[in-house]
CSV table of C-alpha atoms in Angstrom, one decimal:
chain,number,residue,atom,x,y,z
A,23,MET,CA,3.6,-18.6,-17.0
A,24,GLN,CA,0.2,-19.1,-15.3
A,25,LEU,CA,-2.2,-16.5,-13.9
A,26,PHE,CA,-4.9,-17.6,-11.4
A,27,LEU,CA,-7.8,-15.2,-11.6
A,28,ASN,CA,-11.5,-14.5,-11.8
A,29,ALA,CA,-13.5,-12.0,-13.8
A,30,THR,CA,-14.6,-9.7,-11.0
A,31,SER,CA,-11.4,-9.2,-9.1
A,32,PRO,CA,-10.0,-5.7,-9.6
A,33,TYR,CA,-6.6,-7.0,-8.6
A,34,ALA,CA,-6.7,-9.7,-11.2
A,35,ARG,CA,-7.9,-7.2,-13.8
A,36,LEU,CA,-4.9,-5.0,-13.2
A,37,ALA,CA,-2.6,-8.0,-13.8
A,38,ARG,CA,-4.4,-8.9,-17.0
A,39,ILE,CA,-4.2,-5.3,-18.3
A,40,ILE,CA,-0.4,-5.3,-17.6
A,41,LEU,CA,-0.1,-8.5,-19.6
A,42,LEU,CA,-2.0,-7.0,-22.5
A,43,GLU,CA,-0.2,-3.7,-22.5
A,44,LYS,CA,3.2,-5.5,-22.3
A,45,ASP,CA,2.2,-7.9,-25.1
A,46,LEU,CA,2.8,-10.9,-22.8
A,47,LEU,CA,-0.7,-12.5,-22.8
A,48,ASP,CA,0.3,-15.2,-25.3
A,49,GLU,CA,3.0,-16.3,-22.8
A,50,VAL,CA,0.5,-16.9,-20.0
A,51,THR,CA,-2.1,-19.6,-19.3
A,52,LEU,CA,-5.1,-18.1,-17.6
A,53,ARG,CA,-6.4,-20.3,-14.8
A,54,TRP,CA,-9.9,-19.2,-14.0
A,55,CYS,CA,-10.9,-20.1,-10.4
A,56,ASP,CA,-13.1,-19.3,-7.4
A,57,PRO,CA,-10.9,-18.2,-4.6
A,58,TRP,CA,-13.8,-18.5,-2.1
A,59,ALA,CA,-14.1,-22.2,-2.9
A,60,ASP,CA,-10.6,-23.1,-1.6
A,61,ASP,CA,-9.6,-24.1,-5.2
A,62,LYS,CA,-7.0,-26.8,-4.8
A,63,ALA,CA,-4.8,-25.7,-7.7
A,64,LEU,CA,-4.8,-22.1,-6.4
A,65,LEU,CA,-3.9,-23.1,-2.8
A,66,GLU,CA,-1.0,-25.2,-4.1
A,67,VAL,CA,0.6,-22.1,-5.6
A,68,ASN,CA,-0.7,-19.5,-3.1
A,69,PRO,CA,-1.5,-20.8,0.4
A,70,ALA,CA,-3.3,-17.5,1.1
A,71,GLY,CA,-6.0,-18.6,-1.4
A,72,ARG,CA,-6.0,-15.1,-3.0
A,73,ILE,CA,-6.0,-14.0,-6.6
A,74,PRO,CA,-4.4,-13.1,-8.7
A,75,ALA,CA,-1.4,-15.4,-8.4
A,76,LEU,CA,1.2,-15.5,-11.1
A,77,VAL,CA,3.5,-18.5,-11.5
A,78,THR,CA,6.6,-17.5,-13.5
A,79,ASN,CA,8.4,-19.8,-15.9
A,80,ASP,CA,10.8,-20.9,-13.2
A,81,GLY,CA,7.9,-21.9,-10.9
A,82,THR,CA,8.1,-18.9,-8.6
A,83,THR,CA,4.7,-17.6,-7.4
A,84,LEU,CA,4.0,-13.9,-7.1
A,85,SER,CA,0.9,-13.1,-5.1
A,86,GLU,CA,0.3,-9.4,-5.1
A,87,SER,CA,-0.9,-7.5,-8.3
A,88,MET,CA,1.5,-4.6,-7.8
A,89,LEU,CA,4.4,-6.9,-7.4
A,90,MET,CA,3.3,-8.8,-10.5
A,91,ALA,CA,3.2,-5.5,-12.4
A,92,VAL,CA,6.8,-4.7,-11.4
A,93,TYR,CA,8.0,-8.2,-12.5
A,94,LEU,CA,6.1,-8.1,-15.8
A,95,ASP,CA,7.4,-4.6,-16.5
A,96,SER,CA,10.9,-5.9,-16.1
A,97,VAL,CA,10.6,-8.9,-18.4
A,98,SER,CA,9.1,-7.0,-21.3
A,99,SER,CA,10.9,-4.8,-23.8
A,100,HIS,CA,7.9,-2.5,-24.2
A,101,VAL,CA,7.9,1.1,-23.0
A,102,PRO,CA,8.3,0.9,-19.2
A,103,MET,CA,5.2,1.4,-17.0
A,104,LEU,CA,7.5,2.4,-14.2
A,105,PRO,CA,9.6,5.0,-15.9
A,106,ALA,CA,12.7,6.1,-13.9
A,107,SER,CA,12.3,9.7,-15.0
A,108,HIS,CA,9.1,10.2,-12.9
A,109,LEU,CA,9.0,7.0,-10.8
A,110,ALA,CA,7.8,8.8,-7.7
A,111,ASP,CA,4.8,10.3,-9.5
A,112,VAL,CA,3.9,6.9,-11.0
A,113,LEU,CA,4.1,5.2,-7.6
A,114,HIS,CA,2.1,8.0,-6.0
A,115,LEU,CA,-0.8,7.4,-8.4
A,116,ALA,CA,-0.4,3.6,-8.1
A,117,GLY,CA,-0.7,3.9,-4.3
A,118,LEU,CA,-3.9,6.1,-4.6
A,119,GLY,CA,-5.4,3.5,-7.0
A,120,GLN,CA,-4.5,0.6,-4.7
A,121,ASN,CA,-5.9,2.3,-1.7
A,122,LEU,CA,-9.2,3.1,-3.5
A,123,VAL,CA,-9.5,-0.5,-4.7
A,124,ASP,CA,-8.8,-1.7,-1.2
A,125,ALA,CA,-11.5,0.5,0.4
A,126,ALA,CA,-14.0,-0.4,-2.2
A,127,PHE,CA,-13.2,-4.2,-2.3
A,128,THR,CA,-13.3,-4.4,1.5
A,129,THR,CA,-16.7,-2.7,1.5
A,130,VAL,CA,-18.1,-5.1,-1.0
A,131,ILE,CA,-16.8,-8.2,0.9
A,132,ALA,CA,-18.0,-6.8,4.3
A,133,ARG,CA,-21.5,-6.3,2.8
A,134,LYS,CA,-21.4,-9.8,1.3
A,135,HIS,CA,-20.8,-11.4,4.7
A,136,TYR,CA,-22.5,-9.0,7.1
A,137,GLY,CA,-25.1,-7.1,5.1
A,138,THR,CA,-25.2,-3.4,4.3
A,139,GLU,CA,-25.6,-2.5,8.0
A,140,ILE,CA,-21.8,-3.0,8.2
A,141,ASP,CA,-21.4,0.3,6.4
A,142,GLN,CA,-22.5,2.0,9.6
A,143,SER,CA,-19.7,0.5,11.7
A,144,GLU,CA,-16.7,2.5,12.6
A,145,LEU,CA,-14.6,0.7,9.9
A,146,GLY,CA,-17.4,1.0,7.3
A,147,ARG,CA,-17.6,4.8,7.9
A,148,ARG,CA,-13.8,5.1,7.7
A,149,ARG,CA,-13.8,3.2,4.3
A,150,ARG,CA,-16.5,5.5,3.0
A,151,ARG,CA,-14.6,8.6,4.0
A,152,ALA,CA,-11.4,7.2,2.4
A,153,ILE,CA,-13.3,6.6,-0.9
A,154,GLN,CA,-14.6,10.2,-0.8
A,155,ARG,CA,-11.2,11.7,-0.1
A,156,ILE,CA,-9.3,9.6,-2.7
A,157,THR,CA,-11.8,10.3,-5.5
A,158,GLN,CA,-11.6,14.0,-4.7
A,159,GLN,CA,-7.8,13.9,-4.8
A,160,LEU,CA,-7.8,12.0,-8.1
A,161,ASP,CA,-10.1,14.6,-9.6
A,162,SER,CA,-7.5,17.3,-8.7
A,163,GLU,CA,-4.6,15.4,-10.1
A,164,LEU,CA,-5.7,13.6,-13.2
A,165,HIS,CA,-6.5,15.5,-16.4
A,166,GLU,CA,-7.2,14.0,-19.9
A,167,SER,CA,-4.6,16.4,-21.4
A,168,GLN,CA,-1.9,14.7,-19.4
A,169,LEU,CA,-2.4,11.3,-21.1
A,170,ALA,CA,0.4,10.0,-23.3
A,171,PRO,CA,0.3,7.2,-25.9
A,172,SER,CA,1.9,4.9,-23.4
A,173,ILE,CA,0.4,4.2,-20.0
A,174,THR,CA,1.9,3.9,-16.6
A,175,LEU,CA,1.2,1.6,-13.7
A,176,GLY,CA,-0.2,4.5,-11.8
A,177,GLU,CA,-2.8,5.4,-14.5
A,178,ILE,CA,-3.8,1.7,-14.8
A,179,ALA,CA,-4.3,1.3,-11.0
A,180,CYS,CA,-6.4,4.5,-10.8
A,181,ALA,CA,-8.5,3.6,-13.8
A,182,VAL,CA,-9.1,0.0,-12.6
A,183,ALA,CA,-10.1,1.4,-9.1
A,184,LEU,CA,-12.6,3.9,-10.6
A,185,ASP,CA,-14.1,1.3,-12.8
A,186,TYR,CA,-14.5,-1.1,-9.9
A,187,LEU,CA,-16.1,1.6,-7.9
A,188,ALA,CA,-18.7,2.2,-10.7
A,189,PHE,CA,-19.2,-1.6,-11.0
A,190,ARG,CA,-19.7,-2.5,-7.4
A,191,LEU,CA,-20.5,0.7,-5.6
A,192,PRO,CA,-22.5,2.8,-8.1
A,193,GLU,CA,-24.1,4.8,-5.2
A,194,VAL,CA,-20.8,6.6,-4.8
A,195,HIS,CA,-21.7,8.6,-8.1
A,196,TRP,CA,-18.1,9.7,-8.6
A,197,LYS,CA,-18.8,10.3,-12.3
A,198,GLU,CA,-21.5,12.8,-11.6
A,199,ALA,CA,-19.5,14.5,-8.9
A,200,TYR,CA,-16.2,14.8,-10.9
A,201,PRO,CA,-16.8,15.4,-14.6
A,202,GLN,CA,-13.1,16.1,-15.2
A,203,LEU,CA,-12.1,12.7,-13.7
A,204,LYS,CA,-14.9,11.1,-15.7
A,205,ALA,CA,-13.4,12.4,-18.9
A,206,TRP,CA,-9.9,11.2,-17.9
A,207,HIS,CA,-11.3,7.8,-17.0
A,208,ALA,CA,-13.2,7.5,-20.3
A,209,ALA,CA,-10.0,8.2,-22.3
A,210,VAL,CA,-8.1,5.5,-20.4
A,211,ILE,CA,-10.7,2.7,-20.5
A,212,ALA,CA,-11.0,3.2,-24.3
A,213,ARG,CA,-7.7,1.4,-24.5
A,214,ASP,CA,-8.0,-2.2,-25.9
A,215,SER,CA,-6.5,-3.7,-22.7
A,216,PHE,CA,-9.4,-2.2,-20.7
A,217,GLN,CA,-12.1,-3.2,-23.2
A,218,GLN,CA,-10.9,-6.8,-23.2
A,219,THR,CA,-10.9,-7.0,-19.4
A,220,ALA,CA,-14.1,-5.2,-18.6
A,221,PHE,CA,-15.8,-6.3,-15.4
A,222,MET,CA,-18.7,-8.8,-15.9
C-alpha cells in the first residue's frame, strides 16, 4: 500500500495513527508530498489533490481519512476500532472529532490565504462558535477513567483534533478551560502511535 501525506495534516495524522495501532505500517510506503504544489504523483491517484490518499494493494485509492480508517480496521486482525457492541457511540465521537478538525483546519487555511481578518467574517465567527461548542461537549463526554487498553476511532479522532487545535490555534486555550479534557487528552497522546506522529 502507499499513503500520500505530509507532517502537518491532521487528516493524514489520523491515518498514520490507525496504521500504527493496527500494526500495518510495515505494509505501507509513506509518500511525503506537498498537496499545495499540485504534486504530480498525488494528482495521479487523487485528482482532488488532497491528502491523505491511500492506495491499496489492488490499486484502489481511498481519499478520506475516515474511510481509510474503516478500510484499515477491516484488513487487520487487531482489536476493532469500530466495535459493533458500541458502534454508534464510537461514530458519535468520530463525528465530533472530524467536525472539530474541519473547523480548525478551515480556519487555518482561511487565515493563510486571507489573513486573520477573515476570522471576523460570518463564516469565521461560525467556525469559532463551533470550536467552542465542540470542545465544551467533549469536556462533558470524555473522562480519563473511561479509557481502555485498546483505542477506538472516535477517541483517535477527538485526540487528533484537540492536538491540532493546540498546534495551530493555541489562542483557543482549551486546555486551560477544560482540565478534565486536558487529562483525558494527555492519557491518549501518551500512546506510542501519537508520540511517533506528533505535529511538527
